[in-house]
mmCIF file of C-alpha atoms and ligand atoms in Angstrom:
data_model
loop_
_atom_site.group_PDB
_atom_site.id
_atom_site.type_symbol
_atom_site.label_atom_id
_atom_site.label_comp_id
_atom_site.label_asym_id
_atom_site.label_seq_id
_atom_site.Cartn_x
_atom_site.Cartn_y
_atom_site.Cartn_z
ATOM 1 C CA UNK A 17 17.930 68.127 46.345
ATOM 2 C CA UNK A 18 16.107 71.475 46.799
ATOM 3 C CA UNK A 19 13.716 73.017 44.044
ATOM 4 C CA UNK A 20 13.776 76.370 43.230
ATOM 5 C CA UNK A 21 10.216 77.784 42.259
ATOM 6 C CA UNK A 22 9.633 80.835 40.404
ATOM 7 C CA UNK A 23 6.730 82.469 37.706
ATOM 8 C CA UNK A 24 5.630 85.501 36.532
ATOM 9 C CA UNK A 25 1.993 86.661 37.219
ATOM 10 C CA UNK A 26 1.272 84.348 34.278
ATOM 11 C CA UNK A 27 2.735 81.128 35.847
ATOM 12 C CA UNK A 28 1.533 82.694 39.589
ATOM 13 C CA UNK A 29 -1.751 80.430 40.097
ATOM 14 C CA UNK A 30 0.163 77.342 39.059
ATOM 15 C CA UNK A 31 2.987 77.779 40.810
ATOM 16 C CA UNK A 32 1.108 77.976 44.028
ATOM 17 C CA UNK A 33 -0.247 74.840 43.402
ATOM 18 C CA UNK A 34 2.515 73.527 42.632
ATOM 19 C CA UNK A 35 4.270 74.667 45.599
ATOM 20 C CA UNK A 36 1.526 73.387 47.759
ATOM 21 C CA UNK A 37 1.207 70.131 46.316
ATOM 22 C CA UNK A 38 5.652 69.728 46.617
ATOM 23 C CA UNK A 39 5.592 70.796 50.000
ATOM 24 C CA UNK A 40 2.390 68.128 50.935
ATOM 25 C CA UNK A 41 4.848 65.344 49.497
ATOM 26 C CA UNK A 42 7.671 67.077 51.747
ATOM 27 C CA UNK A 43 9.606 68.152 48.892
ATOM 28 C CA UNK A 44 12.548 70.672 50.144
ATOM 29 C CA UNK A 45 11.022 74.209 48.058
ATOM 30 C CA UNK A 46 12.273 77.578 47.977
ATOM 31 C CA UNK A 47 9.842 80.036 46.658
ATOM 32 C CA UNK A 48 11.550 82.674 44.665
ATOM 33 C CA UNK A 49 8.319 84.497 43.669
ATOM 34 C CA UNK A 50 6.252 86.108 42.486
ATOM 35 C CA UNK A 51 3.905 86.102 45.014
ATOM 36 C CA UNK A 52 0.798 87.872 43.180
ATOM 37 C CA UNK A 53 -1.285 88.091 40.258
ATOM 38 C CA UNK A 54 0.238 91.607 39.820
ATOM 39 C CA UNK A 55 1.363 92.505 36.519
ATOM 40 C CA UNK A 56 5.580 91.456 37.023
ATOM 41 C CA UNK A 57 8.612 90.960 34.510
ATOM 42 C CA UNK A 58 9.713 87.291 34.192
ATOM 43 C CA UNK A 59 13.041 88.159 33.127
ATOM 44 C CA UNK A 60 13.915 89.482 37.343
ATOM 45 C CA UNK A 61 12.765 85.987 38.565
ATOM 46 C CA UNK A 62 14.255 83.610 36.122
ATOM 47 C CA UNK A 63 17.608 85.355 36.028
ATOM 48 C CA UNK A 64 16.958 85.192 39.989
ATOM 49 C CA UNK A 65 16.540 81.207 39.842
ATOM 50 C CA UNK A 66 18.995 80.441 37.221
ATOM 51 C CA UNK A 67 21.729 82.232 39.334
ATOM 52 C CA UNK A 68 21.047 80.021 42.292
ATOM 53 C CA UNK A 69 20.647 76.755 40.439
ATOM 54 C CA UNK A 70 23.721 77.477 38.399
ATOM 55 C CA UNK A 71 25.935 78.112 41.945
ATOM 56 C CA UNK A 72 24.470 75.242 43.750
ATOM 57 C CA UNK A 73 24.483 71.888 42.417
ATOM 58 C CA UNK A 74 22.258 70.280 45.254
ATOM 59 C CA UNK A 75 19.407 72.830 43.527
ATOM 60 C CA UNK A 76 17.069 72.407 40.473
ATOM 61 C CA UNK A 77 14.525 75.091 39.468
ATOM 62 C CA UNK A 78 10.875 75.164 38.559
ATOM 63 C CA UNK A 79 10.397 78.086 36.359
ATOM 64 C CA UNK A 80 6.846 79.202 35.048
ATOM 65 C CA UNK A 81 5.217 81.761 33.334
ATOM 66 C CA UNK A 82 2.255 82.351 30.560
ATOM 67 C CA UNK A 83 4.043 79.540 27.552
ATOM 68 C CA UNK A 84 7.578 79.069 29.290
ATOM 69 C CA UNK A 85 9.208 80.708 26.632
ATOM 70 C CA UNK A 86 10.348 84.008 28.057
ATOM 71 C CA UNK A 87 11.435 81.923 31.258
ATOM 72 C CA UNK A 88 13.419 79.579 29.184
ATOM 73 C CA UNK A 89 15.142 82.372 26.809
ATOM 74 C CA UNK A 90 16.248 83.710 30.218
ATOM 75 C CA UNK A 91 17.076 81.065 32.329
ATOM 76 C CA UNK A 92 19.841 79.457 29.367
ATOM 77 C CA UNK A 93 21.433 82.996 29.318
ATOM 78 C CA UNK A 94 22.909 82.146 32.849
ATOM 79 C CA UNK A 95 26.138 80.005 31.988
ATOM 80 C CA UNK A 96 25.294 75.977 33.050
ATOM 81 C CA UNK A 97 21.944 76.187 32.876
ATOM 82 C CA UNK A 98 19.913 73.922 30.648
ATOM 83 C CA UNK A 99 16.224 75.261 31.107
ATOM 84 C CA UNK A 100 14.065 72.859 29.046
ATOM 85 C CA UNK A 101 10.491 73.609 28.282
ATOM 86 C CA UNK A 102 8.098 70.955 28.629
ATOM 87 C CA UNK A 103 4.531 70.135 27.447
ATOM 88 C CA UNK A 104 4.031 66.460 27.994
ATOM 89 C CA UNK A 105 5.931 63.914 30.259
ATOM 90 C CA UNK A 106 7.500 62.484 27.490
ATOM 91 C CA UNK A 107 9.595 65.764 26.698
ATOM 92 C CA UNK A 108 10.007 66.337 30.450
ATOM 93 C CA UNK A 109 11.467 62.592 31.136
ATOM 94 C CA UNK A 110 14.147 63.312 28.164
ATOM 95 C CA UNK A 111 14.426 66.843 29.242
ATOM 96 C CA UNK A 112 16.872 65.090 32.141
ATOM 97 C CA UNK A 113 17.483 61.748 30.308
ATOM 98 C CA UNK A 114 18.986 63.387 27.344
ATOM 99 C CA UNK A 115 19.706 66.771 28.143
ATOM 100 C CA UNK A 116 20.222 66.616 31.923
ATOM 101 C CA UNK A 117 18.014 69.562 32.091
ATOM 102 C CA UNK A 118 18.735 71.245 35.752
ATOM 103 C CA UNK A 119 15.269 73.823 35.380
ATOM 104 C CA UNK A 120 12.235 72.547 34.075
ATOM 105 C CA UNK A 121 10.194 75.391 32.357
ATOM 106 C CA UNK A 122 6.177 75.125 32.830
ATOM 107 C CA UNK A 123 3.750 76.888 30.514
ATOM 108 C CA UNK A 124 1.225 78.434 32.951
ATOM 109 C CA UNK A 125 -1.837 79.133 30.813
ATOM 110 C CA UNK A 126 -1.622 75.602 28.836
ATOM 111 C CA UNK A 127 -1.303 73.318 31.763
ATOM 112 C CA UNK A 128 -2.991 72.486 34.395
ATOM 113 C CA UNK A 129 -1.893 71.070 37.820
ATOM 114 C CA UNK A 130 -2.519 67.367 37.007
ATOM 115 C CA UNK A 131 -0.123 67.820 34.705
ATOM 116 C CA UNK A 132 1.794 70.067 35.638
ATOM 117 C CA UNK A 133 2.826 67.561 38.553
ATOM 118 C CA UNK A 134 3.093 64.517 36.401
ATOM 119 C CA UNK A 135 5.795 66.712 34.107
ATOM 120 C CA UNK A 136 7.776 67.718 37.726
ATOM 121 C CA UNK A 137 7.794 63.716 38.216
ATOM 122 C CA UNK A 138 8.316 62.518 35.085
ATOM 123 C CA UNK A 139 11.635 64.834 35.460
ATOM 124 C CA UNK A 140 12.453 64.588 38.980
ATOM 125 C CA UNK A 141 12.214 60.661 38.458
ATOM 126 C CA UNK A 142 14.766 60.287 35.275
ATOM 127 C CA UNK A 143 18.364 59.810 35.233
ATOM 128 C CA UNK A 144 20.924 61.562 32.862
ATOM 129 C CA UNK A 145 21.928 58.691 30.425
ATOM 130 C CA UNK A 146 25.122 60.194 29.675
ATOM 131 C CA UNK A 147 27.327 58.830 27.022
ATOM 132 C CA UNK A 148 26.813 60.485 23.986
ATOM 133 C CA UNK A 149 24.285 62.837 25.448
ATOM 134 C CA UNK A 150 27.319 64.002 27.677
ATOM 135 C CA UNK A 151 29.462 64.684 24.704
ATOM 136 C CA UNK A 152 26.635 66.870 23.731
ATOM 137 C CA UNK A 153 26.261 68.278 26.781
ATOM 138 C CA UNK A 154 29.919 69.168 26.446
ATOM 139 C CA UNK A 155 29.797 70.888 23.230
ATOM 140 C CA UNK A 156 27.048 73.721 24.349
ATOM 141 C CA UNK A 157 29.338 74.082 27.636
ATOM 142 C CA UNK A 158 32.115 74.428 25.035
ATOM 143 C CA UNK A 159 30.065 77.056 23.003
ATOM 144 C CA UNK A 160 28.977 79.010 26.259
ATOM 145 C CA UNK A 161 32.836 78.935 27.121
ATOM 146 C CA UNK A 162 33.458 80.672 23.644
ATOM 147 C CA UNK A 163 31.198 83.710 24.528
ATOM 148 C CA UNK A 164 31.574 84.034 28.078
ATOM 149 C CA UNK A 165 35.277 83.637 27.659
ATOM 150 C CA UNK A 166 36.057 86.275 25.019
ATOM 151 C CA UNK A 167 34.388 88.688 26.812
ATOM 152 C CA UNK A 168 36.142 88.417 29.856
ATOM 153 C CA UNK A 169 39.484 88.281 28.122
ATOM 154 C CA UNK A 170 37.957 91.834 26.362
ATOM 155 C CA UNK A 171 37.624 93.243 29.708
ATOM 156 C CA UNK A 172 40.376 92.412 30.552
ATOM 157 C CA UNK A 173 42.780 93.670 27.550
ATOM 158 C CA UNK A 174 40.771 96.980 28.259
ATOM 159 C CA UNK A 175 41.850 97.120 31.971
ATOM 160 C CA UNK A 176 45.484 96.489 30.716
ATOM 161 C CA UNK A 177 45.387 99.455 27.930
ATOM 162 C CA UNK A 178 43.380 101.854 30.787
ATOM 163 C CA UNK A 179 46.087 101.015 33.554
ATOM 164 C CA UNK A 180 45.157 102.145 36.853
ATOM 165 C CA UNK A 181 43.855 105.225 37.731
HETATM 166 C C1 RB5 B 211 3.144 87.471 30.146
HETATM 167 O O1 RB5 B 211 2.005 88.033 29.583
HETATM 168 C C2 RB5 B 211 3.777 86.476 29.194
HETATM 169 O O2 RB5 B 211 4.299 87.145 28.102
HETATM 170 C C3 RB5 B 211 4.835 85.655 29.892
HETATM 171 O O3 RB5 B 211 4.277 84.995 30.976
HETATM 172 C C4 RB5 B 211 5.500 84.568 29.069
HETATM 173 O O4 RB5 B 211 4.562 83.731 28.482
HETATM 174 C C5 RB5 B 211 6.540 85.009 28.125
HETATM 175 O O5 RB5 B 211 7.172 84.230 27.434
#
């Protein structure tokens, strides 16, 4: 299983450590960026990770920026993603257990990397319970399948009325 890394200039400083710390306990990592304290915009970078995790099921993603919030709006845009912001190891554990959570979200200016690393194990350590948590599961896919498949069938009635050109 390779991880995916990625922050904003907010989530920068942890991520390095993080990324340091992963690749000391030979962790497979791919660093997606940033790779500065420069000012950057957290939506290029999670979209960036969310892609890759969502077309390779042998990836997860570590996404982190100032509270994990803008990372975690952007990440669940990308269709089978489940980007699950975590605080504690509690709601990281259940963040897999429960929601089978394939990016863990990190806020950058509230943790540390003590815990930052006990969240990444915590999550990297659970096991999707399934069961009823998979019927869940189901009904968001279900609900992303309503949007992302009326649109397409939009486009696609408007390529029929155009016709070729
Ligand atoms: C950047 O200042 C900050 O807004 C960003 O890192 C993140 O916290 C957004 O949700």
């Amino acid at each position: 299983m390779k991880i995916i890394l990625g922050s904003d200039h907010a989530g920068y400083e942890l991520k390095e450590k993080v990324r340091k710390q992963l690749l000391a306990e030979e962790k497979a990592v791919e660093d997606y960026g940033t790779t500065t304290e420069e000012s950057c915009d957290y939506p290029e970078i999670g979209l960036k990770v969310a892609e890759k995790v969502a077309a390779d099921s042998e990836t997860v993603g570590i996404l982190i920026c100032g509270t994990g919030i803008g990372m975690s709006i952007t990440a669940n845009k990308v269709p089978g993603i489940r980007a699950a912001v975590a605080y504690n190891t509690y709601v990281a554990q259940y963040a897999r257990e429960h929601n089978d959570a394939n990016i863990l979200v990190l806020p950058g200016r509230v943790v540390g990397k003590e815990m930052a690393m006990a969240m990444i194990g915590a999550w990297l350590g659970a096991r999707f319970a399934g069961e009823r948590h998979q019927r869940r599961l189901d009904m968001i896919t279900d609900i992303e399948k309503k949007y992302t498949q009326s649109k397409a069938a939009s486009r696609d009635a408007g390529t029929a009325v155009r016709g070729p050109r």
